[in-house]
Amino acid sequence: MGFKEDYLFWETVKQLSTQYDYRMITVTENHKEIWLESDKNKEFPVIRLIRHDLDWANWLKRDIDRTLQNGEKIRRKLYKKPITILSIYVSKFAPVDDYEFSLQPALYQKTKVNTFILACESIPDSLQNLEHVLNKPLTIQVLKAEDLDEDKVLTLKQEAISESVKKTKAEQKVFQNSKPFFTYIFIAIQIAVFILMEFNGGSTNSKTLIEFGAKYSPYIIQGEWWRFFSPMIVHIGFIHLLMNTFSLYLIGAEVERIYGNARFLFIYIFAGFAGTLGSFIMTPNLSAGASGAIFGCFGALLYFGIVYPKLFMRSMGSSVIVLIIINLVYGFTVSGIDNAGHIGGLIGGFLAAGVVHLPKAKNLLRQLAFLIGTAILTFILLQFGFNHQNSAAIDDKTMAMLAQDYIDDGEKDKAVEMLNKYVDENSDDAPLSLFILGNLSFGKKDIYQARDYYEKAIEQNPEFTEAHYNLALVYMNLGSYKQAKEQAQKAIELAPEKKSYTKLLKEIENQL
């Protein structure tokens, strides 16, 4: 009936599972072929056992080829790097004809298969040889055929399968440390803030963004440190909010399940801070959004992949890595995306995950190293950021947009104050700011001041069409029609499609 062979088959499976942390990854329907995998065995990370009474070597050769094909599929899914698989045949006898070829390793692409025949006709010698191949002791008790029956084999089979089920359940618990809570809190907060912004000037209004906590480097330098954290709940436009909310719902919830509520809260907030810090160092532009914190969740998943590499690759690894690459490439190829914030958040999330580690898997030495390293790196980057920026650490275009928002809201004095400060600190590169100052002076009938601003703007940007046009208007008001004509002609030369420029030139010529 083959009870002896079945007993040996299941006892080997059980011992590999209980003593050496192998887990079942594939089982055939008839339970005659089982694939085991272990994170801890470097020589044979995958072992395949098959219960089959060998007869002819031809069948064995075909089966080795099949094992290579299946092994390569497993390698691509779990390992990526080359692996060696041990294929163990539990058989009553060895093949009756020549099977010496099976003693040599078989290779297919990056998968190598070593074959071992556990023949029950010589169990003691076979087990001793298997121990030598595995380089591990096996405590398999050799029973006589009369001491075995179907019930004993069935009980052993159930014990072996039960051990594998325990390992699977233990793995599943890694993904179920808590239910998402803070993920939904942050989603609710960012939606609420967005609604408030829409009722207070609009989420695309620079002034409103700054008032609600967007990253604005001059205010950070002046001491508003909380702006390193507040941008993660502020979004620019509905699409920005929608994309980040959806990403947070998917990625954040998964990270919170893995790390638990308190750890997730630390990871998310620190990643948001790190994202803002990266943006603060690398880009002068006004920015906001939860993207840095969300990238921090990706970083936390990468850290999970270091602690549980095989489980990571089996469950989510390829998808996470591909998503990170796609998002970074997209950020580098599309303008207006704060990739420095994304990279900062990714690194911050990874470091924060290293500090808190995973539930029920403490590694105090590693956590201490991550904590010290993160603290030192944060201090250095903060010092670098503050020492390499000035109080006008935004570009001219952003300043002009911000000032225009204040003007549109009736706060002209505030706009003038900001623009003058910016021009003083960027005297050689502020044509847009000078242009807006010129417009404000022209509106107050301060014609000479307006003229000076427009001339400086043109000096910094000779192709500033609107500045030439407005300067022509100023010269008309001063009665300097010859100079007005020169400026109008320059404006037409730069933008011949503008009918208003041609009309102005005719008006000037009528005065000459």
JSON list of N, CA, C and O in Angstrom, two decimals, residues 240-282:
[
{"chain": "A", "resi": 240, "resn": "HIS", "atom": "N", "xyz": [-6.02, 67.60, -7.58]},
{"chain": "A", "resi": 240, "resn": "HIS", "atom": "CA", "xyz": [-4.93, 67.32, -6.65]},
{"chain": "A", "resi": 240, "resn": "HIS", "atom": "C", "xyz": [-5.46, 66.64, -5.38]},
{"chain": "A", "resi": 240, "resn": "HIS", "atom": "O", "xyz": [-4.91, 65.63, -4.92]},
{"chain": "A", "resi": 241, "resn": "LEU", "atom": "N", "xyz": [-6.54, 67.16, -4.86]},
{"chain": "A", "resi": 241, "resn": "LEU", "atom": "CA", "xyz": [-7.16, 66.56, -3.67]},
{"chain": "A", "resi": 241, "resn": "LEU", "atom": "C", "xyz": [-7.65, 65.15, -3.97]},
{"chain": "A", "resi": 241, "resn": "LEU", "atom": "O", "xyz": [-7.42, 64.22, -3.19]},
{"chain": "A", "resi": 242, "resn": "LEU", "atom": "N", "xyz": [-8.33, 64.98, -5.10]},
{"chain": "A", "resi": 242, "resn": "LEU", "atom": "CA", "xyz": [-8.90, 63.68, -5.45]},
{"chain": "A", "resi": 242, "resn": "LEU", "atom": "C", "xyz": [-7.83, 62.61, -5.58]},
{"chain": "A", "resi": 242, "resn": "LEU", "atom": "O", "xyz": [-7.95, 61.51, -5.03]},
{"chain": "A", "resi": 243, "resn": "MET", "atom": "N", "xyz": [-6.75, 62.91, -6.28]},
{"chain": "A", "resi": 243, "resn": "MET", "atom": "CA", "xyz": [-5.68, 61.93, -6.50]},
{"chain": "A", "resi": 243, "resn": "MET", "atom": "C", "xyz": [-5.00, 61.55, -5.18]},
{"chain": "A", "resi": 243, "resn": "MET", "atom": "O", "xyz": [-4.76, 60.37, -4.92]},
{"chain": "A", "resi": 244, "resn": "ASN", "atom": "N", "xyz": [-4.71, 62.54, -4.35]},
{"chain": "A", "resi": 244, "resn": "ASN", "atom": "CA", "xyz": [-4.04, 62.24, -3.09]},
{"chain": "A", "resi": 244, "resn": "ASN", "atom": "C", "xyz": [-4.95, 61.53, -2.10]},
{"chain": "A", "resi": 244, "resn": "ASN", "atom": "O", "xyz": [-4.51, 60.67, -1.34]},
{"chain": "A", "resi": 245, "resn": "THR", "atom": "N", "xyz": [-6.23, 61.88, -2.11]},
{"chain": "A", "resi": 245, "resn": "THR", "atom": "CA", "xyz": [-7.17, 61.21, -1.22]},
{"chain": "A", "resi": 245, "resn": "THR", "atom": "C", "xyz": [-7.32, 59.74, -1.60]},
{"chain": "A", "resi": 245, "resn": "THR", "atom": "O", "xyz": [-7.33, 58.85, -0.74]},
{"chain": "A", "resi": 246, "resn": "PHE", "atom": "N", "xyz": [-7.42, 59.47, -2.89]},
{"chain": "A", "resi": 246, "resn": "PHE", "atom": "CA", "xyz": [-7.55, 58.10, -3.38]},
{"chain": "A", "resi": 246, "resn": "PHE", "atom": "C", "xyz": [-6.28, 57.29, -3.05]},
{"chain": "A", "resi": 246, "resn": "PHE", "atom": "O", "xyz": [-6.36, 56.16, -2.58]},
{"chain": "A", "resi": 247, "resn": "SER", "atom": "N", "xyz": [-5.11, 57.91, -3.26]},
{"chain": "A", "resi": 247, "resn": "SER", "atom": "CA", "xyz": [-3.84, 57.23, -2.96]},
{"chain": "A", "resi": 247, "resn": "SER", "atom": "C", "xyz": [-3.72, 56.94, -1.47]},
{"chain": "A", "resi": 247, "resn": "SER", "atom": "O", "xyz": [-3.29, 55.86, -1.06]},
{"chain": "A", "resi": 248, "resn": "LEU", "atom": "N", "xyz": [-4.11, 57.92, -0.65]},
{"chain": "A", "resi": 248, "resn": "LEU", "atom": "CA", "xyz": [-4.03, 57.72, 0.80]},
{"chain": "A", "resi": 248, "resn": "LEU", "atom": "C", "xyz": [-4.97, 56.61, 1.25]},
{"chain": "A", "resi": 248, "resn": "LEU", "atom": "O", "xyz": [-4.63, 55.80, 2.12]},
{"chain": "A", "resi": 249, "resn": "TYR", "atom": "N", "xyz": [-6.15, 56.56, 0.66]},
{"chain": "A", "resi": 249, "resn": "TYR", "atom": "CA", "xyz": [-7.13, 55.52, 1.01]},
{"chain": "A", "resi": 249, "resn": "TYR", "atom": "C", "xyz": [-6.57, 54.12, 0.71]},
{"chain": "A", "resi": 249, "resn": "TYR", "atom": "O", "xyz": [-6.75, 53.19, 1.51]},
{"chain": "A", "resi": 250, "resn": "LEU", "atom": "N", "xyz": [-5.86, 53.99, -0.41]},
{"chain": "A", "resi": 250, "resn": "LEU", "atom": "CA", "xyz": [-5.33, 52.67, -0.79]},
{"chain": "A", "resi": 250, "resn": "LEU", "atom": "C", "xyz": [-4.03, 52.34, -0.06]},
{"chain": "A", "resi": 250, "resn": "LEU", "atom": "O", "xyz": [-3.92, 51.31, 0.60]},
{"chain": "A", "resi": 251, "resn": "ILE", "atom": "N", "xyz": [-3.05, 53.22, -0.16]},
{"chain": "A", "resi": 251, "resn": "ILE", "atom": "CA", "xyz": [-1.71, 52.94, 0.36]},
{"chain": "A", "resi": 251, "resn": "ILE", "atom": "C", "xyz": [-1.65, 53.16, 1.87]},
{"chain": "A", "resi": 251, "resn": "ILE", "atom": "O", "xyz": [-1.09, 52.34, 2.61]},
{"chain": "A", "resi": 252, "resn": "GLY", "atom": "N", "xyz": [-2.22, 54.29, 2.33]},
{"chain": "A", "resi": 252, "resn": "GLY", "atom": "CA", "xyz": [-2.17, 54.59, 3.76]},
{"chain": "A", "resi": 252, "resn": "GLY", "atom": "C", "xyz": [-2.85, 53.54, 4.60]},
{"chain": "A", "resi": 252, "resn": "GLY", "atom": "O", "xyz": [-2.35, 53.14, 5.66]},
{"chain": "A", "resi": 253, "resn": "ALA", "atom": "N", "xyz": [-4.01, 53.08, 4.14]},
{"chain": "A", "resi": 253, "resn": "ALA", "atom": "CA", "xyz": [-4.75, 52.07, 4.89]},
{"chain": "A", "resi": 253, "resn": "ALA", "atom": "C", "xyz": [-3.94, 50.78, 5.03]},
{"chain": "A", "resi": 253, "resn": "ALA", "atom": "O", "xyz": [-3.92, 50.14, 6.09]},
{"chain": "A", "resi": 254, "resn": "GLU", "atom": "N", "xyz": [-3.25, 50.40, 3.96]},
{"chain": "A", "resi": 254, "resn": "GLU", "atom": "CA", "xyz": [-2.45, 49.17, 4.00]},
{"chain": "A", "resi": 254, "resn": "GLU", "atom": "C", "xyz": [-1.28, 49.32, 4.96]},
{"chain": "A", "resi": 254, "resn": "GLU", "atom": "O", "xyz": [-0.97, 48.41, 5.74]},
{"chain": "A", "resi": 255, "resn": "VAL", "atom": "N", "xyz": [-0.62, 50.47, 4.93]},
{"chain": "A", "resi": 255, "resn": "VAL", "atom": "CA", "xyz": [0.51, 50.71, 5.83]},
{"chain": "A", "resi": 255, "resn": "VAL", "atom": "C", "xyz": [0.03, 50.72, 7.29]},
{"chain": "A", "resi": 255, "resn": "VAL", "atom": "O", "xyz": [0.69, 50.18, 8.18]},
{"chain": "A", "resi": 256, "resn": "GLU", "atom": "N", "xyz": [-1.14, 51.30, 7.54]},
{"chain": "A", "resi": 256, "resn": "GLU", "atom": "CA", "xyz": [-1.66, 51.35, 8.90]},
{"chain": "A", "resi": 256, "resn": "GLU", "atom": "C", "xyz": [-2.03, 49.96, 9.40]},
{"chain": "A", "resi": 256, "resn": "GLU", "atom": "O", "xyz": [-1.86, 49.65, 10.58]},
{"chain": "A", "resi": 257, "resn": "ARG", "atom": "N", "xyz": [-2.52, 49.11, 8.51]},
{"chain": "A", "resi": 257, "resn": "ARG", "atom": "CA", "xyz": [-2.82, 47.73, 8.90]},
{"chain": "A", "resi": 257, "resn": "ARG", "atom": "C", "xyz": [-1.53, 46.99, 9.29]},
{"chain": "A", "resi": 257, "resn": "ARG", "atom": "O", "xyz": [-1.52, 46.19, 10.23]},
{"chain": "A", "resi": 258, "resn": "ILE", "atom": "N", "xyz": [-0.46, 47.24, 8.56]},
{"chain": "A", "resi": 258, "resn": "ILE", "atom": "CA", "xyz": [0.80, 46.53, 8.80]},
{"chain": "A", "resi": 258, "resn": "ILE", "atom": "C", "xyz": [1.49, 47.06, 10.05]},
{"chain": "A", "resi": 258, "resn": "ILE", "atom": "O", "xyz": [1.95, 46.29, 10.90]},
{"chain": "A", "resi": 259, "resn": "TYR", "atom": "N", "xyz": [1.58, 48.37, 10.19]},
{"chain": "A", "resi": 259, "resn": "TYR", "atom": "CA", "xyz": [2.38, 48.97, 11.26]},
{"chain": "A", "resi": 259, "resn": "TYR", "atom": "C", "xyz": [1.59, 49.27, 12.52]},
{"chain": "A", "resi": 259, "resn": "TYR", "atom": "O", "xyz": [2.17, 49.48, 13.58]},
{"chain": "A", "resi": 260, "resn": "GLY", "atom": "N", "xyz": [0.27, 49.30, 12.42]},
{"chain": "A", "resi": 260, "resn": "GLY", "atom": "CA", "xyz": [-0.52, 49.68, 13.59]},
{"chain": "A", "resi": 260, "resn": "GLY", "atom": "C", "xyz": [-0.77, 51.18, 13.61]},
{"chain": "A", "resi": 260, "resn": "GLY", "atom": "O", "xyz": [-0.07, 51.96, 12.96]},
{"chain": "A", "resi": 261, "resn": "ASN", "atom": "N", "xyz": [-1.75, 51.62, 14.40]},
{"chain": "A", "resi": 261, "resn": "ASN", "atom": "CA", "xyz": [-2.19, 53.01, 14.39]},
{"chain": "A", "resi": 261, "resn": "ASN", "atom": "C", "xyz": [-1.10, 53.98, 14.82]},
{"chain": "A", "resi": 261, "resn": "ASN", "atom": "O", "xyz": [-0.83, 54.97, 14.12]},
{"chain": "A", "resi": 262, "resn": "ALA", "atom": "N", "xyz": [-0.49, 53.75, 15.98]},
{"chain": "A", "resi": 262, "resn": "ALA", "atom": "CA", "xyz": [0.49, 54.70, 16.51]},
{"chain": "A", "resi": 262, "resn": "ALA", "atom": "C", "xyz": [1.72, 54.80, 15.61]},
{"chain": "A", "resi": 262, "resn": "ALA", "atom": "O", "xyz": [2.21, 55.90, 15.33]},
{"chain": "A", "resi": 263, "resn": "ARG", "atom": "N", "xyz": [2.23, 53.67, 15.15]},
{"chain": "A", "resi": 263, "resn": "ARG", "atom": "CA", "xyz": [3.40, 53.69, 14.27]},
{"chain": "A", "resi": 263, "resn": "ARG", "atom": "C", "xyz": [3.07, 54.39, 12.96]},
{"chain": "A", "resi": 263, "resn": "ARG", "atom": "O", "xyz": [3.88, 55.17, 12.43]},
{"chain": "A", "resi": 264, "resn": "PHE", "atom": "N", "xyz": [1.90, 54.11, 12.42]},
{"chain": "A", "resi": 264, "resn": "PHE", "atom": "CA", "xyz": [1.50, 54.77, 11.17]},
{"chain": "A", "resi": 264, "resn": "PHE", "atom": "C", "xyz": [1.44, 56.29, 11.35]},
{"chain": "A", "resi": 264, "resn": "PHE", "atom": "O", "xyz": [1.88, 57.04, 10.47]},
{"chain": "A", "resi": 265, "resn": "LEU", "atom": "N", "xyz": [0.89, 56.74, 12.46]},
{"chain": "A", "resi": 265, "resn": "LEU", "atom": "CA", "xyz": [0.78, 58.18, 12.71]},
{"chain": "A", "resi": 265, "resn": "LEU", "atom": "C", "xyz": [2.16, 58.82, 12.69]},
{"chain": "A", "resi": 265, "resn": "LEU", "atom": "O", "xyz": [2.36, 59.87, 12.07]},
{"chain": "A", "resi": 266, "resn": "PHE", "atom": "N", "xyz": [3.14, 58.20, 13.34]},
{"chain": "A", "resi": 266, "resn": "PHE", "atom": "CA", "xyz": [4.50, 58.73, 13.36]},
{"chain": "A", "resi": 266, "resn": "PHE", "atom": "C", "xyz": [5.09, 58.73, 11.95]},
{"chain": "A", "resi": 266, "resn": "PHE", "atom": "O", "xyz": [5.70, 59.71, 11.51]},
{"chain": "A", "resi": 267, "resn": "ILE", "atom": "N", "xyz": [4.95, 57.60, 11.25]},
{"chain": "A", "resi": 267, "resn": "ILE", "atom": "CA", "xyz": [5.51, 57.48, 9.89]},
{"chain": "A", "resi": 267, "resn": "ILE", "atom": "C", "xyz": [4.91, 58.54, 8.97]},
{"chain": "A", "resi": 267, "resn": "ILE", "atom": "O", "xyz": [5.63, 59.23, 8.23]},
{"chain": "A", "resi": 268, "resn": "TYR", "atom": "N", "xyz": [3.60, 58.69, 9.01]},
{"chain": "A", "resi": 268, "resn": "TYR", "atom": "CA", "xyz": [2.92, 59.60, 8.09]},
{"chain": "A", "resi": 268, "resn": "TYR", "atom": "C", "xyz": [3.31, 61.06, 8.35]},
{"chain": "A", "resi": 268, "resn": "TYR", "atom": "O", "xyz": [3.61, 61.81, 7.42]},
{"chain": "A", "resi": 269, "resn": "ILE", "atom": "N", "xyz": [3.32, 61.44, 9.62]},
{"chain": "A", "resi": 269, "resn": "ILE", "atom": "CA", "xyz": [3.65, 62.83, 9.95]},
{"chain": "A", "resi": 269, "resn": "ILE", "atom": "C", "xyz": [5.13, 63.13, 9.65]},
{"chain": "A", "resi": 269, "resn": "ILE", "atom": "O", "xyz": [5.45, 64.18, 9.09]},
{"chain": "A", "resi": 270, "resn": "PHE", "atom": "N", "xyz": [6.02, 62.21, 10.01]},
{"chain": "A", "resi": 270, "resn": "PHE", "atom": "CA", "xyz": [7.44, 62.46, 9.74]},
{"chain": "A", "resi": 270, "resn": "PHE", "atom": "C", "xyz": [7.71, 62.48, 8.24]},
{"chain": "A", "resi": 270, "resn": "PHE", "atom": "O", "xyz": [8.52, 63.29, 7.76]},
{"chain": "A", "resi": 271, "resn": "ALA", "atom": "N", "xyz": [7.04, 61.61, 7.50]},
{"chain": "A", "resi": 271, "resn": "ALA", "atom": "CA", "xyz": [7.22, 61.60, 6.04]},
{"chain": "A", "resi": 271, "resn": "ALA", "atom": "C", "xyz": [6.72, 62.91, 5.44]},
{"chain": "A", "resi": 271, "resn": "ALA", "atom": "O", "xyz": [7.33, 63.45, 4.51]},
{"chain": "A", "resi": 272, "resn": "GLY", "atom": "N", "xyz": [5.60, 63.43, 5.95]},
{"chain": "A", "resi": 272, "resn": "GLY", "atom": "CA", "xyz": [5.10, 64.71, 5.48]},
{"chain": "A", "resi": 272, "resn": "GLY", "atom": "C", "xyz": [6.10, 65.82, 5.76]},
{"chain": "A", "resi": 272, "resn": "GLY", "atom": "O", "xyz": [6.35, 66.68, 4.91]},
{"chain": "A", "resi": 273, "resn": "PHE", "atom": "N", "xyz": [6.68, 65.80, 6.95]},
{"chain": "A", "resi": 273, "resn": "PHE", "atom": "CA", "xyz": [7.72, 66.78, 7.31]},
{"chain": "A", "resi": 273, "resn": "PHE", "atom": "C", "xyz": [8.92, 66.64, 6.38]},
{"chain": "A", "resi": 273, "resn": "PHE", "atom": "O", "xyz": [9.46, 67.64, 5.87]},
{"chain": "A", "resi": 274, "resn": "ALA", "atom": "N", "xyz": [9.37, 65.39, 6.16]},
{"chain": "A", "resi": 274, "resn": "ALA", "atom": "CA", "xyz": [10.54, 65.15, 5.31]},
{"chain": "A", "resi": 274, "resn": "ALA", "atom": "C", "xyz": [10.28, 65.60, 3.88]},
{"chain": "A", "resi": 274, "resn": "ALA", "atom": "O", "xyz": [11.18, 66.12, 3.21]},
{"chain": "A", "resi": 275, "resn": "GLY", "atom": "N", "xyz": [9.05, 65.39, 3.39]},
{"chain": "A", "resi": 275, "resn": "GLY", "atom": "CA", "xyz": [8.70, 65.85, 2.05]},
{"chain": "A", "resi": 275, "resn": "GLY", "atom": "C", "xyz": [8.78, 67.36, 1.94]},
{"chain": "A", "resi": 275, "resn": "GLY", "atom": "O", "xyz": [9.32, 67.90, 0.96]},
{"chain": "A", "resi": 276, "resn": "THR", "atom": "N", "xyz": [8.26, 68.07, 2.93]},
{"chain": "A", "resi": 276, "resn": "THR", "atom": "CA", "xyz": [8.32, 69.53, 2.93]},
{"chain": "A", "resi": 276, "resn": "THR", "atom": "C", "xyz": [9.77, 70.00, 3.04]},
{"chain": "A", "resi": 276, "resn": "THR", "atom": "O", "xyz": [10.18, 70.97, 2.39]},
{"chain": "A", "resi": 277, "resn": "LEU", "atom": "N", "xyz": [10.56, 69.32, 3.87]},
{"chain": "A", "resi": 277, "resn": "LEU", "atom": "CA", "xyz": [11.97, 69.67, 4.02]},
{"chain": "A", "resi": 277, "resn": "LEU", "atom": "C", "xyz": [12.71, 69.51, 2.70]},
{"chain": "A", "resi": 277, "resn": "LEU", "atom": "O", "xyz": [13.51, 70.37, 2.31]},
{"chain": "A", "resi": 278, "resn": "GLY", "atom": "N", "xyz": [12.44, 68.42, 2.00]},
{"chain": "A", "resi": 278, "resn": "GLY", "atom": "CA", "xyz": [13.07, 68.22, 0.68]},
{"chain": "A", "resi": 278, "resn": "GLY", "atom": "C", "xyz": [12.69, 69.31, -0.29]},
{"chain": "A", "resi": 278, "resn": "GLY", "atom": "O", "xyz": [13.52, 69.83, -1.04]},
{"chain": "A", "resi": 279, "resn": "SER", "atom": "N", "xyz": [11.42, 69.69, -0.29]},
{"chain": "A", "resi": 279, "resn": "SER", "atom": "CA", "xyz": [10.95, 70.77, -1.15]},
{"chain": "A", "resi": 279, "resn": "SER", "atom": "C", "xyz": [11.57, 72.11, -0.75]},
{"chain": "A", "resi": 279, "resn": "SER", "atom": "O", "xyz": [11.96, 72.92, -1.60]},
{"chain": "A", "resi": 280, "resn": "PHE", "atom": "N", "xyz": [11.67, 72.35, 0.55]},
{"chain": "A", "resi": 280, "resn": "PHE", "atom": "CA", "xyz": [12.24, 73.59, 1.09]},
{"chain": "A", "resi": 280, "resn": "PHE", "atom": "C", "xyz": [13.69, 73.76, 0.64]},
{"chain": "A", "resi": 280, "resn": "PHE", "atom": "O", "xyz": [14.13, 74.86, 0.29]},
{"chain": "A", "resi": 281, "resn": "ILE", "atom": "N", "xyz": [14.43, 72.65, 0.62]},
{"chain": "A", "resi": 281, "resn": "ILE", "atom": "CA", "xyz": [15.84, 72.69, 0.24]},
{"chain": "A", "resi": 281, "resn": "ILE", "atom": "C", "xyz": [16.02, 72.85, -1.26]},
{"chain": "A", "resi": 281, "resn": "ILE", "atom": "O", "xyz": [16.87, 73.63, -1.72]},
{"chain": "A", "resi": 282, "resn": "MET", "atom": "N", "xyz": [15.20, 72.15, -2.04]},
{"chain": "A", "resi": 282, "resn": "MET", "atom": "CA", "xyz": [15.46, 72.03, -3.47]},
{"chain": "A", "resi": 282, "resn": "MET", "atom": "C", "xyz": [14.70, 73.01, -4.35]},
{"chain": "A", "resi": 282, "resn": "MET", "atom": "O", "xyz": [15.17, 73.36, -5.43]}
]
